Amino acid sequence: MASLTSAAAAATRADPSLHSFVGLRRVPLQNHLVTRNERNAPKTPRSLQIRASKSSPRLSGRPLRVAVIGGGPAGGAAAETLAKGGVETILIERKLDNSKPCGGAIPLCMVDEFALPLDLIDRRVNKMKMISPSNVEVDIGKTLAPSEFIGMVRREVLDAYLRSRAAAAGASVINGLFLKLETPQDSTGSYKIHFTQFDETLTLGGEKKTMEVDAIIGADGANSRVAKEMGAGDYEYAIAFQERVRISDAKMEYYKERAEMYVGDDVSPDFYGWVFPKCDHVAVGTGTVTHKADIKKFQAATRLRAKDKIEGGKIIRVEAHPIPEHPRPKRVSGRVALVGDAAGYVTKCSGEGIYFAAKSGRMCAEAIVEGSANGTRMVDESDFRNYLRKFDQLYWPTYKVLDVLQKVFYRSNAAREAFVEMCADEYVQKMTFDSYLYKRVVPGNPLEDLKLAVNTIGSLVRASALRREMNKLTL
Amino acid sequence: MASLVPLPTTLPTLSAKPHRSTRPHLTLLPRRSLSLLHAKCTGDGAGVVVSSTPEKKLDKKQEAAPDSEKKEEPSLVSSGAVAVVEMPKFKDPRWVKGTWDLKQFEKDGRADWDAVIDAEARRRKWLEDYPEESSNDDAVVFDTSIIPWWAWIKRFHLPEAERLNGRAAMVGFFMAYFVDSMTGLGLVDQMGNFFCKTLLFVAVVGILIVRKNEDIDNLKKLLEEITFYDKQWQAAWEDDPPTDSKK
């Protein structure tokens, strides 16, 4: 899997016509379609007739029309890129002031890549405290440069900003609820989407409308309706439960630039509990995949572990939301594609989704813009598969590494103790932050890697030896 | 002593189960009273104060846990209006400022690492059963790597190694005899044969990996587990997506 990153990326960069990547699919070299080879490399196992978009019918008199369902980071980013690329874009969002329950952490690369203004970010977290089941504490963040931070944002603010950028680029933002879609009878027909448009001046409950579009991007989140309509399949999901607690200023000072992560069986059997600072309060929460019914118990345990630090706080909001654990079996079908949480692009171990949502929205939109030659030609499924291929190729190593980390370190209390112990190591901190902030899986210094491997094994062995001793004890 | 307010619910539990099983939450109250009682009896003083926040003192001498259970007297201390049970906090005289004070573990002038390991195991077990709030003033900073590697090996690896070597020797002897009876090759000739060397390698690796019956199943599951996430991601590239969409 590691070969995916450097080798494949280097190869494609060096020679665009050379299209190969190891791991997911083997794609043979093709050069019958002259100019944009790399886009049109056919997927040989598929028995469908491959038709490159270059030879697609030219749309006469009108630009390509794409509907983006869902106005979160994924939808906003997709709509902006589409509109900028000359595609007629309609963004349908059901609740324009929605404050989606979310940890709200964005990496540094998102600020750069999406040119986010810094005043969008409420807090810049540059210290994280990891707390083990036996309350061993480790502070991480000493390797961060002064300009590096994890940005904490309010979702309603971020989402509204990205949507406003999309609108400014030419997308039309509609307040509406997507209901269903009708697939066209033949391969060049239009999709018909049914939605309810909300408007204060109109009838309560909104007005049912339909629209004909050429392609649909489903960016409507974990409970995606588009995914259901296109038969994308289900995924396992975690429930994330969060309470927003307003604490005193003195206590808030501790969380000014610090986030905390609690691990332990009491807090979550397969995830972690957190205290994240927000604009003027903290969010205390936890999540789980396997024991959803006990989420309240886990939340109580998280509150207990942070008791001293949030004592006297007032709970101002309680919220919960599903978080996908892995991508849906089908992310593209015909000219309908899923991005963001709807597709299931949330990492394991850390549960990060905002950046990948925005990036996948943008990449999908870019694939459409390219495949339609800036909105002048019809697109087809191969363009969407291009987006999938690019996304998987770019981020698969990140996802896989986090999956391995989760499997190794979230298994048991002993593993979690070892995990927190390992976090004290500076090399680990540097690698962790580098890969989180910049989304790069960099190999690093081989000697240090070896030392790291030895230390990891040592920690795990010690923790499990202690575990065996613990099992012999009856207190 | 100050007013003892016996809580009726604890009495039956206490008398019914003199030998406590590992069900900590049920016998929470009685255990607290027992320790206080014990502390009173042995008079290891250090201020066993009857207060509203009862504390449990883990004394090294009392580590032989079964002993303390046999005490019958169900005296429970509370300052009267304690409606909510306070979780007993972990306390140990050798646990100082969030780490183990190695000076207190000295035996014959050198640190007794086994005792440190025992103490840490006990602390972790305690906190697993009674999770506590993490505190900024009293941060836990203990790191198991301060215990030297040879202490770990002596305590945990060597007994296991002895067992595995024994198994290897027994298997080796039997296999040597078996192969000899089948092929007539003596031990020296067997070593020269490639197939026999392979068999030897497989036997040694097998003994190392399969230590319990469950290990065989665990290994099979492990292989599947390693590749599961990959399969979930590659589902989008399947030609015919599975009809039962749950993955």
XYZ file of C-alpha atoms in Angstrom:
722
model
C 0.000 0.000 0.000
C 2.815 2.379 0.747
C 3.910 2.110 -2.849
C 0.742 3.888 -3.863
C 1.951 7.227 -2.670
C 5.359 8.022 -3.974
C 5.817 5.574 -6.829
C 2.476 6.000 -8.488
C 2.301 9.704 -7.870
C 5.771 10.192 -9.254
C 4.992 8.081 -12.271
C 1.837 9.921 -13.179
C 3.425 13.255 -12.625
C 6.384 12.412 -14.760
C 4.458 11.051 -17.701
C 0.721 11.649 -17.826
C 0.171 9.022 -20.464
C 1.656 6.366 -18.221
C -1.253 5.396 -16.132
C -0.742 2.715 -13.609
C -1.240 2.296 -9.964
C -0.649 -0.583 -7.709
C -3.192 -1.908 -5.362
C -6.655 -0.955 -6.425
C -6.731 -1.607 -10.096
C -4.241 -2.304 -12.828
C -4.874 -0.071 -15.782
C -3.099 -0.755 -19.068
C -1.473 1.973 -21.129
C -3.761 3.526 -23.658
C -3.088 6.084 -26.271
C -5.840 5.786 -28.794
C -7.631 8.823 -27.427
C -5.140 11.458 -28.252
C -5.103 14.460 -25.999
C -6.330 13.602 -22.506
C -5.136 10.041 -22.115
C -4.853 9.860 -18.408
C -8.482 10.708 -17.948
C -9.746 8.176 -20.348
C -7.806 5.067 -19.445
C -10.483 2.374 -19.634
C -11.204 -0.037 -16.876
C -10.644 -3.303 -18.701
C -12.505 -5.706 -16.387
C -15.707 -3.770 -16.888
C -17.754 -5.158 -19.716
C -19.527 -1.860 -20.337
C -18.748 -0.096 -23.522
C -16.241 2.591 -22.678
C -17.019 5.887 -24.172
C -14.651 8.701 -23.413
C -16.268 11.998 -22.724
C -14.202 13.583 -25.425
C -16.412 11.904 -27.920
C -19.531 12.689 -25.930
C -22.139 14.772 -27.652
C -21.531 18.439 -27.419
C -24.265 20.152 -25.497
C -25.936 22.602 -27.769
C -26.906 25.999 -26.512
C -26.596 25.307 -22.831
C -23.885 24.522 -20.342
C -23.814 21.275 -18.416
C -26.221 21.368 -15.492
C -25.314 19.677 -12.220
C -27.286 19.494 -8.999
C -25.356 19.347 -5.733
C -27.532 17.939 -2.986
C -26.394 19.107 0.433
C -24.715 22.356 1.363
C -22.074 21.327 3.858
C -18.323 21.474 3.226
C -18.546 18.846 0.487
C -21.473 20.464 -1.292
C -20.142 23.979 -0.917
C -16.700 23.079 -2.245
C -18.170 21.084 -5.134
C -20.594 23.841 -6.096
C -17.886 26.472 -6.058
C -15.546 24.451 -8.280
C -18.342 23.595 -10.680
C -19.548 27.157 -10.942
C -16.033 28.431 -11.472
C -15.562 25.852 -14.186
C -18.479 27.128 -16.189
C -21.013 24.494 -15.222
C -24.539 25.514 -14.324
C -24.764 24.553 -10.659
C -27.706 24.218 -8.344
C -26.973 23.681 -4.660
C -29.871 22.320 -2.647
C -29.571 22.592 1.132
C -32.397 21.762 3.497
C -31.415 23.986 6.400
C -29.316 27.029 5.684
C -28.547 27.767 9.314
C -27.845 24.174 10.249
C -25.351 23.650 13.023
C -24.289 20.121 12.311
C -23.074 18.229 15.417
C -19.392 18.046 14.817
C -16.021 18.120 16.504
C -15.207 21.006 14.238
C -11.501 20.418 13.792
C -9.875 21.272 10.483
C -6.269 20.642 9.520
C -3.896 23.327 8.358
C -3.927 22.110 4.775
C -7.621 22.869 4.528
C -7.031 26.488 5.406
C -4.423 26.668 2.648
C -6.132 24.647 -0.024
C -9.514 26.268 0.375
C -8.175 29.742 1.110
C -10.200 30.012 4.286
C -10.018 33.380 5.999
C -8.445 33.049 9.407
C -11.311 34.763 11.178
C -13.437 31.730 10.392
C -11.396 29.814 12.910
C -12.565 30.284 16.479
C -9.579 28.694 18.136
C -6.174 27.467 17.130
C -5.405 24.346 19.043
C -1.710 23.626 19.312
C -1.661 21.412 22.353
C -3.368 18.122 22.761
C -3.523 16.067 25.888
C -3.913 12.337 25.596
C -5.198 10.627 28.708
C -4.934 6.904 29.165
C -7.360 4.634 30.993
C -5.287 4.960 34.154
C -5.104 8.722 33.691
C -1.517 8.803 32.508
C -1.307 12.144 30.725
C 0.816 13.046 27.797
C 0.957 16.453 26.203
C 1.550 16.495 22.494
C 2.322 19.506 20.428
C 5.810 20.552 21.385
C 7.015 19.742 17.901
C 4.572 22.169 16.309
C 5.887 25.347 14.777
C 4.251 28.547 16.014
C 2.344 28.856 12.771
C 0.938 25.336 12.932
C -2.364 24.588 14.578
C -5.566 22.616 14.372
C -8.375 24.981 13.568
C -11.603 24.740 15.527
C -14.562 26.079 13.621
C -18.253 26.364 14.081
C -19.922 24.322 11.390
C -22.665 26.831 10.763
C -20.043 29.464 10.088
C -17.853 27.307 7.856
C -20.727 25.864 5.866
C -22.300 29.256 5.293
C -18.979 30.673 4.143
C -18.346 27.935 1.599
C -21.876 28.258 0.290
C -21.511 32.003 -0.072
C -18.349 31.449 -2.085
C -20.223 29.029 -4.311
C -22.996 31.562 -4.782
C -20.468 34.260 -5.573
C -18.957 31.997 -8.234
C -22.315 31.631 -9.895
C -24.044 28.688 -8.272
C -27.679 29.089 -7.325
C -28.298 28.098 -3.725
C -31.777 26.758 -3.081
C -33.255 26.090 0.336
C -34.918 22.798 -0.300
C -35.167 19.159 0.680
C -34.224 16.559 -1.881
C -36.859 13.838 -2.176
C -36.044 11.524 -5.009
C -34.386 11.197 -8.340
C -35.415 9.535 -11.581
C -32.740 7.930 -13.711
C -32.988 8.606 -17.430
C -34.156 5.858 -19.758
C -31.138 6.066 -22.033
C -27.556 6.902 -21.350
C -27.704 10.486 -22.575
C -30.986 11.549 -21.044
C -31.315 13.852 -18.056
C -31.935 12.979 -14.462
C -35.059 14.356 -12.926
C -34.809 15.376 -9.281
C -37.778 15.961 -7.021
C -37.388 18.326 -4.141
C -39.385 20.525 -1.824
C -38.453 24.147 -2.009
C -38.786 26.157 1.164
C -39.551 29.819 1.089
C -40.985 31.854 3.946
C -43.333 33.670 1.651
C -44.780 30.505 0.234
C -46.804 27.746 1.765
C -45.828 26.122 5.023
C -44.104 22.867 4.286
C -42.689 24.130 1.055
C -43.525 23.662 -2.557
C -42.821 20.479 -4.460
C -40.669 21.027 -7.488
C -38.800 19.042 -10.072
C -35.743 19.822 -12.104
C -33.909 18.208 -14.952
C -30.174 17.946 -14.540
C -27.359 16.173 -16.307
C -25.512 14.969 -13.232
C -25.956 14.835 -9.494
C -23.437 15.109 -6.692
C -24.730 13.668 -3.446
C -23.192 15.665 -0.622
C -26.000 15.186 1.845
C -24.145 13.621 4.700
C -24.209 10.406 6.657
C -27.929 9.796 6.163
C -27.687 10.533 2.481
C -30.889 10.349 0.556
C -29.052 10.394 -2.737
C -27.119 7.322 -1.646
C -30.367 5.538 -0.935
C -31.847 6.569 -4.257
C -28.867 5.397 -6.242
C -28.573 2.125 -4.363
C -25.137 2.834 -2.994
C -25.436 0.374 -0.159
C -24.978 0.761 3.566
C -21.987 1.217 5.790
C -21.232 0.652 9.413
C -21.392 3.841 11.355
C -20.468 5.162 14.745
C -22.696 7.279 16.888
C -20.972 10.429 18.077
C -22.619 12.017 21.072
C -21.642 15.441 22.273
C -22.634 17.907 24.947
C -21.728 21.529 24.678
C -20.799 22.812 28.098
C -20.275 26.400 29.023
C -17.655 26.575 31.741
C -16.240 29.436 33.747
C -13.651 31.702 32.204
C -10.988 30.441 34.552
C -11.576 26.880 33.468
C -11.884 27.954 29.861
C -8.402 29.397 30.056
C -7.019 25.878 30.341
C -8.738 24.952 27.109
C -7.716 28.109 25.310
C -5.495 26.261 22.873
C -5.784 22.753 24.154
C -7.925 19.818 23.205
C -8.115 16.630 25.197
C -8.563 13.049 24.150
C -9.583 10.413 26.672
C -9.126 6.743 25.872
C -10.398 3.826 27.861
C -13.026 1.153 27.959
C -15.079 3.306 30.293
C -15.153 6.149 27.805
C -15.587 4.174 24.612
C -14.850 0.576 23.643
C -13.714 1.450 20.149
C -13.296 5.188 19.911
C -12.318 7.996 22.252
C -13.883 10.666 24.391
C -12.966 14.257 23.782
C -13.073 17.751 25.170
C -12.685 20.201 22.323
C -12.725 23.941 22.848
C -15.167 25.901 20.784
C -15.758 29.631 20.544
C -16.926 30.232 24.099
C -17.637 26.794 25.425
C -16.272 23.280 25.263
C -17.700 20.248 23.555
C -17.498 17.096 25.626
C -18.343 13.979 23.732
C -17.674 10.383 22.871
C -18.583 7.876 20.221
C -18.890 4.192 19.544
C -19.681 1.741 16.782
C -20.222 -1.486 18.652
C -22.041 -0.401 21.794
C -24.386 2.304 20.608
C -26.950 1.545 23.273
C -24.481 2.448 26.027
C -23.570 5.839 24.629
C -25.064 7.692 27.578
C -22.981 5.622 29.943
C -19.875 6.434 27.977
C -20.766 10.092 27.999
C -21.163 10.019 31.774
C -17.775 8.369 32.049
C -16.218 11.041 29.832
C -17.744 13.738 31.990
C -16.385 11.999 35.051
C -12.878 11.858 33.663
C -12.943 15.542 32.886
C -14.874 16.393 36.026
C -12.420 18.735 37.667
C -11.945 20.701 34.497
C -15.557 21.180 33.529
C -17.047 21.348 36.990
C -19.785 23.860 37.390
C -20.356 24.026 33.671
C -23.796 24.349 32.217
C -24.847 22.076 29.390
C -26.149 24.312 26.657
C -26.782 21.728 23.978
C -26.883 17.990 23.519
C -26.386 16.568 20.073
C -25.576 13.354 18.299
C -24.903 12.254 14.758
C -23.873 9.127 12.903
C -20.360 8.976 11.511
C -19.541 6.541 8.704
C -16.821 4.012 9.358
C -15.933 3.158 5.794
C -17.011 4.061 2.251
C -20.234 2.782 0.838
C -19.955 -0.188 -1.507
C -20.961 1.950 -4.464
C -19.952 5.579 -4.679
C -20.707 6.251 -8.320
C -23.624 5.084 -10.403
C -24.295 6.457 -13.830
C -23.920 10.211 -13.533
C -24.596 10.314 -9.803
C -21.658 10.471 -7.442
C -21.306 10.691 -3.693
C -18.854 12.866 -1.839
C -18.042 13.580 1.778
C -19.879 11.785 4.579
C -22.446 10.527 2.080
C -19.671 8.528 0.460
C -18.229 7.534 3.825
C -14.909 9.360 3.756
C -14.287 9.516 7.455
C -10.972 8.285 8.777
C -10.696 5.666 11.430
C -8.898 6.361 14.676
C -9.470 10.112 14.599
C -12.864 10.294 12.949
C -11.896 13.197 10.761
C -14.258 14.089 7.967
C -14.462 17.797 7.189
C -11.325 18.056 5.112
C -12.030 14.891 3.152
C -15.569 16.026 2.517
C -14.468 19.343 1.095
C -11.629 17.801 -0.875
C -13.748 15.038 -2.356
C -16.405 17.576 -3.313
C -13.788 19.628 -5.046
C -12.183 16.642 -6.767
C -15.494 15.363 -8.028
C -16.354 18.791 -9.362
C -12.952 19.056 -11.001
C -13.485 15.720 -12.710
C -16.830 16.942 -14.030
C -15.404 20.237 -15.237
C -12.575 18.444 -16.987
C -14.751 15.732 -18.450
C -17.229 18.228 -19.768
C -14.543 20.537 -21.105
C -15.791 23.378 -18.922
C -19.417 22.568 -19.239
C -19.597 22.280 -22.993
C -19.912 18.531 -23.299
C -21.974 15.879 -21.620
C -20.206 13.828 -18.957
C -20.539 10.133 -18.320
C -19.739 7.625 -15.634
C -16.080 7.380 -16.572
C -15.496 10.960 -15.465
C -16.894 10.178 -12.055
C -14.755 7.089 -11.849
C -11.800 9.299 -12.550
C -12.625 11.284 -9.455
C -12.891 8.071 -7.448
C -9.598 6.829 -8.760
C -7.807 10.083 -7.995
C -9.270 10.340 -4.525
C -8.513 6.750 -3.613
C -5.007 7.025 -4.964
C -4.289 10.220 -3.087
C -5.722 9.355 0.291
C -5.713 5.583 0.556
C -2.407 5.499 2.487
C -3.776 7.958 5.046
C -6.907 5.923 5.562
C -5.060 2.667 5.772
C -2.510 3.934 8.290
C -5.268 5.256 10.524
C -7.100 1.976 10.210
C -4.011 0.080 11.300
C -3.533 2.456 14.224
C -7.104 1.947 15.301
C -6.830 -1.817 15.042
C -3.620 -1.935 17.015
C -4.154 0.737 19.642
C -7.858 0.822 20.312
C -8.208 -2.884 20.941
C -8.001 -2.922 24.700
C -7.041 -0.855 27.680
C -3.547 -2.291 27.575
C -3.125 -1.182 23.978
C -4.466 2.254 24.842
C -1.956 2.608 27.668
C 0.781 1.735 25.212
C -0.669 4.243 22.742
C -0.538 7.093 25.217
C 2.958 6.088 26.245
C 4.075 6.147 22.630
C 2.618 9.611 22.180
C 5.194 10.948 24.591
C 7.865 10.256 22.013
C 8.804 13.334 20.003
C 9.264 11.521 16.752
C 5.764 10.108 17.048
C 4.392 13.558 17.710
C 6.134 14.997 14.721
C 4.949 12.225 12.403
C 1.422 12.380 13.753
C 1.085 16.096 13.319
C 2.737 16.106 9.925
C 0.373 13.500 8.642
C -2.638 15.163 10.205
C -1.929 18.743 9.291
C -0.734 18.146 5.761
C -2.362 14.835 4.930
C 0.920 13.319 3.881
C 2.114 9.884 4.839
C 5.806 10.599 4.793
C 8.183 7.680 5.402
C 10.550 9.692 7.583
C 13.993 8.780 8.755
C 14.479 4.971 8.541
C 16.608 4.783 11.646
C 14.024 6.688 13.641
C 11.326 4.496 12.162
C 13.152 1.436 13.361
C 13.545 2.919 16.824
C 9.876 3.780 16.756
C 8.933 0.247 15.793
C 11.042 -1.163 18.604
C 9.592 1.276 21.122
C 6.063 0.548 19.991
C 6.538 -3.157 20.383
C 8.155 -2.553 23.751
C 5.248 -0.441 24.948
C 2.695 -2.945 23.763
C 4.554 -5.823 25.367
C 4.888 -4.004 28.681
C 1.254 -2.976 28.681
C 0.050 -6.476 27.941
C 2.387 -7.929 30.564
C 0.852 -5.554 33.098
C -2.549 -6.595 31.820
C -1.781 -10.204 32.610
C -0.752 -9.180 36.108
C -3.939 -7.181 36.443
C -6.017 -10.190 35.501
C -4.463 -12.146 38.314
C -5.488 -9.520 40.809
C -8.855 -9.310 42.397
C -9.300 -6.052 44.146
C -15.604 7.141 67.064
C -17.957 9.378 65.215
C -21.446 8.331 64.401
C -21.613 5.157 62.462
C -24.575 5.017 60.204
C -25.027 1.480 59.014
C -26.687 1.321 55.666
C -28.958 -1.693 55.704
C -28.294 -2.651 52.136
C -24.677 -3.333 52.767
C -25.180 -5.639 55.704
C -26.631 -8.638 53.911
C -24.045 -8.376 51.162
C -21.274 -8.368 53.645
C -22.375 -11.310 55.684
C -23.485 -13.287 52.682
C -20.222 -13.054 50.837
C -17.256 -13.203 53.093
C -15.079 -14.283 50.212
C -15.661 -11.610 47.737
C -15.716 -12.441 44.077
C -14.597 -10.031 41.433
C -17.749 -7.955 41.353
C -16.440 -4.667 42.609
C -19.470 -2.476 42.124
C -21.731 -4.630 44.237
C -19.398 -4.802 47.151
C -18.227 -1.253 46.922
C -19.524 -0.032 50.212
C -18.517 -2.974 52.312
C -15.011 -2.881 50.984
C -14.654 0.708 51.960
C -15.842 -0.013 55.444
C -13.558 -2.982 55.681
C -10.496 -0.998 54.903
C -11.382 1.695 57.342
C -11.999 -0.937 59.929
C -8.749 -2.575 59.104
C -6.941 0.662 59.299
C -8.453 1.268 62.680
C -7.474 -2.162 63.849
C -3.920 -2.187 62.699
C -3.659 1.378 63.754
C -1.493 2.364 60.840
C -2.996 5.666 61.674
C -1.748 8.176 59.198
C -4.989 9.907 59.985
C -7.867 7.623 59.253
C -10.278 10.441 59.531
C -13.953 9.903 59.640
C -14.983 12.419 57.072
C -17.434 12.886 54.309
C -15.077 11.606 51.666
C -14.036 8.168 52.742
C -10.747 7.108 51.277
C -9.333 3.746 50.752
C -5.814 3.212 51.857
C -3.959 0.545 50.023
C -1.370 -0.605 52.419
C 1.356 -2.877 51.210
C 0.764 -5.225 54.118
C -2.848 -5.661 53.192
C -2.026 -6.888 49.748
C -3.064 -10.366 50.701
C -6.585 -9.425 49.758
C -8.513 -12.484 50.932
C -7.620 -11.743 54.515
C -9.447 -8.480 54.711
C -12.651 -10.024 53.458
C -13.108 -12.228 56.461
C -13.753 -9.284 58.749
C -17.389 -9.246 59.630
C -18.112 -5.973 61.335
C -20.213 -3.951 58.989
C -19.362 -0.539 60.216
C -19.859 2.053 57.614
C -18.664 5.544 58.126
C -20.330 8.540 56.712
C -20.908 12.036 57.865
C -24.593 11.439 57.861
C -25.878 13.221 54.841
C -23.969 11.352 52.182
C -26.729 10.357 49.845
C -24.505 9.799 46.841
C -21.758 7.215 47.136
C -18.373 8.743 46.544
C -16.129 6.694 44.342
C -13.120 5.625 46.332
C -10.029 7.270 45.011
C -6.800 5.456 44.421
C -4.286 6.143 47.143
C -1.014 4.524 47.939
C 1.757 5.883 50.105
C 4.292 5.038 47.431
C 2.393 6.897 44.720
C 3.745 10.382 44.952
C 2.928 13.257 42.632
C 1.588 11.127 39.857
C 4.323 8.543 39.738
C 5.833 5.779 41.789
C 8.462 6.954 44.237
C 11.221 4.495 43.479
C 13.008 5.201 46.712
C 10.190 3.567 48.602
C 10.617 0.386 46.626
C 14.159 -0.257 47.651
C 15.115 -3.672 48.818
C 18.717 -4.396 49.780
C 19.736 -1.038 48.456
C 18.411 -1.617 44.925
C 14.981 -0.916 43.503
C 12.652 -3.875 43.674
C 11.248 -3.756 40.146
C 8.863 -6.609 40.702
C 7.168 -4.613 43.409
C 6.909 -1.621 41.090
C 5.296 -3.794 38.432
C 2.883 -5.192 41.004
C 2.016 -1.753 42.285
C 1.381 -0.401 38.795
C -0.772 -3.393 37.891
C -2.801 -2.797 41.011
C -3.181 0.879 40.237
C -4.354 0.209 36.702
C -6.783 -2.428 37.889
C -8.147 -0.025 40.453
C -8.629 2.736 37.932
C -10.205 0.395 35.449
C -12.778 -0.606 37.988
C -13.235 2.877 39.426
C -12.367 5.430 36.768
C -11.293 8.715 38.228
C -11.239 12.216 36.962
C -7.961 13.317 35.499
C -6.595 16.270 37.337
C -4.294 19.035 36.261
C -2.833 19.564 39.704
C -2.132 15.937 40.257
C -1.190 14.758 36.811
C -0.165 11.163 36.324
C 3.166 11.029 34.598
C 4.297 7.489 35.204
C 5.889 5.776 32.219
C 6.454 2.040 32.256
C 9.736 2.399 30.431
C 11.466 3.488 33.634
C 11.359 -0.150 34.632
C 14.424 -1.624 32.934
C 14.001 -4.110 30.127
C 15.698 -6.942 31.947
C 13.186 -6.738 34.792
C 10.377 -7.293 32.301
C 12.183 -10.158 30.655
C 13.007 -11.834 33.932
C 9.470 -11.618 35.120
C 7.374 -12.270 32.037
C 9.432 -13.652 29.246
C 11.573 -16.210 30.993
C 8.793 -18.417 32.362
C 7.111 -18.382 28.987
C 10.393 -19.077 27.222
C 11.018 -22.006 29.518
C 7.617 -23.416 28.695
C 8.069 -22.985 24.975
C 11.540 -24.499 24.992
C 10.164 -27.460 26.838
C 7.457 -27.915 24.259
C 9.934 -27.566 21.438
C 12.186 -30.177 23.013
C 9.343 -32.633 23.445
C 8.030 -32.132 19.938
C 11.547 -32.335 18.560
C 12.307 -35.583 20.306
C 9.081 -37.188 19.198
C 9.405 -35.995 15.605
C 13.009 -37.216 15.441
C 11.916 -40.626 16.636
C 8.936 -40.697 14.304
C 10.890 -39.683 11.216
C 13.618 -42.133 12.130
C 11.166 -44.976 12.392
C 9.612 -44.031 9.050
C 12.723 -43.372 7.026
C 15.540 -44.927 8.946
C 17.430 -41.640 8.996
C 19.186 -40.988 12.259
C 19.262 -37.551 13.819
C 22.467 -36.511 12.042
C 21.155 -37.624 8.657
C 17.865 -35.843 9.271
C 19.659 -32.549 9.771
C 21.179 -32.876 6.351
C 17.852 -33.398 4.643
C 16.023 -30.364 3.312
C 12.544 -31.661 3.994
C 13.420 -32.478 7.576
C 14.897 -29.039 8.089
C 11.695 -27.486 6.778
C 9.686 -29.639 9.144
C 11.867 -28.477 11.995
C 11.326 -24.842 11.053
C 7.561 -25.292 10.821
C 7.507 -27.042 14.199
C 9.453 -24.244 15.922
C 7.359 -21.468 14.369
C 4.192 -23.370 15.161
C 5.106 -23.638 18.816
C 5.904 -19.963 18.994
C 2.681 -18.847 17.362
C 0.162 -21.364 18.578
C 0.295 -21.314 22.348
C -3.321 -21.954 23.117
C -6.081 -23.621 21.184
C -7.715 -20.255 20.633
C -4.656 -18.981 18.817
C -5.465 -21.003 15.716
C -8.811 -19.278 15.347
C -7.326 -15.926 16.246
C -4.744 -16.199 13.505
C -7.353 -17.042 10.898
C -9.443 -14.090 12.000
C -6.391 -11.859 12.026
C -5.725 -12.418 8.369
C -9.295 -11.563 7.508
C -9.235 -8.534 9.758
C -6.107 -7.124 8.148
C -7.647 -7.039 4.712
C -11.200 -6.127 5.633
C -10.833 -2.375 5.367
C -9.127 -2.703 2.000
C -12.046 -4.731 0.725
C -14.499 -2.104 1.899
C -12.674 0.561 -0.070
C -12.374 -1.530 -3.169
C -16.062 -2.298 -3.206
C -16.642 0.724 -5.409
C -14.480 -0.916 -8.053
C -16.324 -4.194 -8.137
C -18.001 -4.808 -11.453
C -21.179 -6.050 -9.954
C -21.822 -4.488 -6.574
C -23.162 -7.088 -4.149
C -26.919 -7.130 -3.836
C -26.731 -7.336 -0.061
C -25.219 -3.968 0.332
C -24.140 -4.306 3.949
C -20.364 -4.564 4.073
